[in-house]
Amino acid sequence: MTSLNNAANLTGRTAIAAIFLISGIGKIAGYSGTVAYMESQGVPGALLLPTILLEIGGALAIIAGWQTRLVALALAGFSLVAGILFHGNFADQMQQILFLKNVAIAGGFLFLAVNGAGAWSVDARRARA
């Protein structure tokens, strides 16, 4: 694999993970407001801490390329579930677009799950060792 392909894999992993890293950090900063929003949507606020851990930990794992296939599957599933729970009102065009954004992100994670992180990753380094 060429250096250009390796750089593209790393850049792609970073780009898809960025939304989760930023979102997880934002949830910490606005913890009580996020709990209130979750509960207003019928989702228990007790799920916020595991959500933050998945978003931040999963994003960092994807960027590093550590346990990429497993973490990508977890984040794909999370994206679909979050889309259904928070953007399932398809009568509202904006909610429909937001749901489709979650579907697209899940699709990107499925590509990662199938293809792995590439040569510039912890997974590849561990495989070579």
C-alpha positions as CSV (number, residue, x, y, z in Angstrom):
1,M,0.0,0.0,0.0
2,T,1.4,3.4,-0.9
3,S,2.0,6.2,1.5
4,L,-0.8,8.1,-0.1
5,N,-3.2,5.3,0.6
6,N,-1.9,5.1,4.2
7,A,-2.4,8.8,4.7
8,A,-5.9,8.6,3.2
9,N,-6.8,5.8,5.6
10,L,-5.5,7.8,8.6
11,T,-7.2,10.9,7.4
12,G,-10.5,9.1,6.8
13,R,-10.4,7.5,10.3
14,T,-9.7,10.8,11.9
15,A,-12.5,12.5,9.9
16,I,-15.2,10.0,10.8
17,A,-14.1,9.8,14.4
18,A,-14.0,13.6,14.9
19,I,-17.8,13.9,15.2
20,F,-17.8,11.4,18.1
21,L,-14.8,13.0,19.9
22,I,-16.2,16.5,19.7
23,S,-19.7,15.3,20.6
24,G,-18.5,13.3,23.6
25,I,-16.5,16.2,24.9
26,G,-19.5,18.5,24.4
27,K,-21.7,16.1,26.4
28,I,-19.3,16.4,29.3
29,A,-19.4,20.2,29.2
30,G,-23.2,20.2,29.0
31,Y,-23.9,17.1,31.1
32,S,-27.1,18.1,32.9
33,G,-28.6,19.6,29.7
34,T,-27.8,16.5,27.8
35,V,-29.4,14.3,30.4
36,A,-32.5,16.5,30.2
37,Y,-32.6,16.2,26.4
38,M,-32.1,12.4,26.5
39,E,-34.9,12.0,29.0
40,S,-37.2,14.3,27.0
41,Q,-36.7,11.8,24.1
42,G,-37.5,8.8,26.4
43,V,-33.9,7.7,26.8
44,P,-32.7,7.1,30.4
45,G,-30.2,9.8,31.5
46,A,-28.2,7.0,33.1
47,L,-27.0,6.1,29.6
48,L,-25.1,9.3,29.2
49,L,-21.9,8.2,30.9
50,P,-21.6,5.0,28.8
51,T,-22.4,7.1,25.7
52,I,-19.6,9.6,26.5
53,L,-17.2,6.7,27.1
54,L,-18.1,5.1,23.8
55,E,-17.9,8.3,21.9
56,I,-14.6,9.5,23.2
57,G,-13.0,6.1,23.7
58,G,-14.3,4.8,20.4
59,A,-13.1,7.9,18.5
60,L,-9.6,7.7,20.0
61,A,-9.4,4.0,19.2
62,I,-10.5,4.6,15.6
63,I,-8.0,7.4,15.1
64,A,-5.2,5.3,16.6
65,G,-6.4,2.2,14.6
66,W,-6.7,0.1,17.7
67,Q,-9.3,-2.7,17.7
68,T,-10.6,-0.9,14.6
69,R,-13.0,-3.6,13.3
70,L,-14.7,-4.2,16.7
71,V,-14.9,-0.5,17.6
72,A,-16.2,0.4,14.1
73,L,-19.0,-2.2,14.5
74,A,-19.9,-0.7,17.9
75,L,-20.0,2.8,16.5
76,A,-22.0,1.8,13.5
77,G,-24.6,0.2,15.7
78,F,-24.5,3.2,18.0
79,S,-25.1,5.6,15.1
80,L,-28.1,3.6,13.9
81,V,-29.7,3.4,17.3
82,A,-29.1,7.1,18.0
83,G,-30.6,7.9,14.6
84,I,-33.7,6.0,15.4
85,L,-34.1,7.3,18.9
86,F,-33.3,11.0,18.3
87,H,-34.1,11.5,14.6
88,G,-36.9,9.0,13.9
89,N,-39.6,11.6,13.1
90,F,-39.5,11.2,9.3
91,A,-42.4,13.6,8.8
92,D,-39.9,16.4,9.7
93,Q,-37.5,16.8,6.8
94,M,-34.6,18.0,9.0
95,Q,-35.0,14.9,11.3
96,Q,-35.0,12.7,8.2
97,I,-31.8,14.3,6.9
98,L,-30.2,13.9,10.4
99,F,-31.3,10.2,10.4
100,L,-29.7,9.7,7.0
101,K,-26.5,11.4,8.3
102,N,-26.4,8.7,11.0
103,V,-26.9,6.0,8.4
104,A,-24.1,7.4,6.3
105,I,-21.7,7.4,9.3
106,A,-22.7,3.8,10.0
107,G,-21.9,3.0,6.4
108,G,-18.4,4.5,6.8
109,F,-17.8,2.5,10.0
110,L,-18.9,-0.7,8.2
111,F,-16.2,0.0,5.6
112,L,-13.7,0.2,8.4
113,A,-15.0,-2.9,10.0
114,V,-14.6,-4.9,6.8
115,N,-11.3,-3.3,5.6
116,G,-9.5,-2.5,8.8
117,A,-7.5,0.6,9.7
118,G,-4.7,0.2,7.2
119,A,-0.9,0.2,7.6
120,W,-0.6,3.3,9.8
121,S,-2.4,1.9,12.8
122,V,-1.9,0.1,16.1
123,D,-3.6,-2.9,14.6
124,A,-1.1,-3.2,11.8
125,R,1.9,-2.6,14.1
126,R,0.6,-5.4,16.4
127,A,0.1,-7.7,13.5
128,R,3.7,-7.1,12.3
129,A,5.1,-7.8,15.8
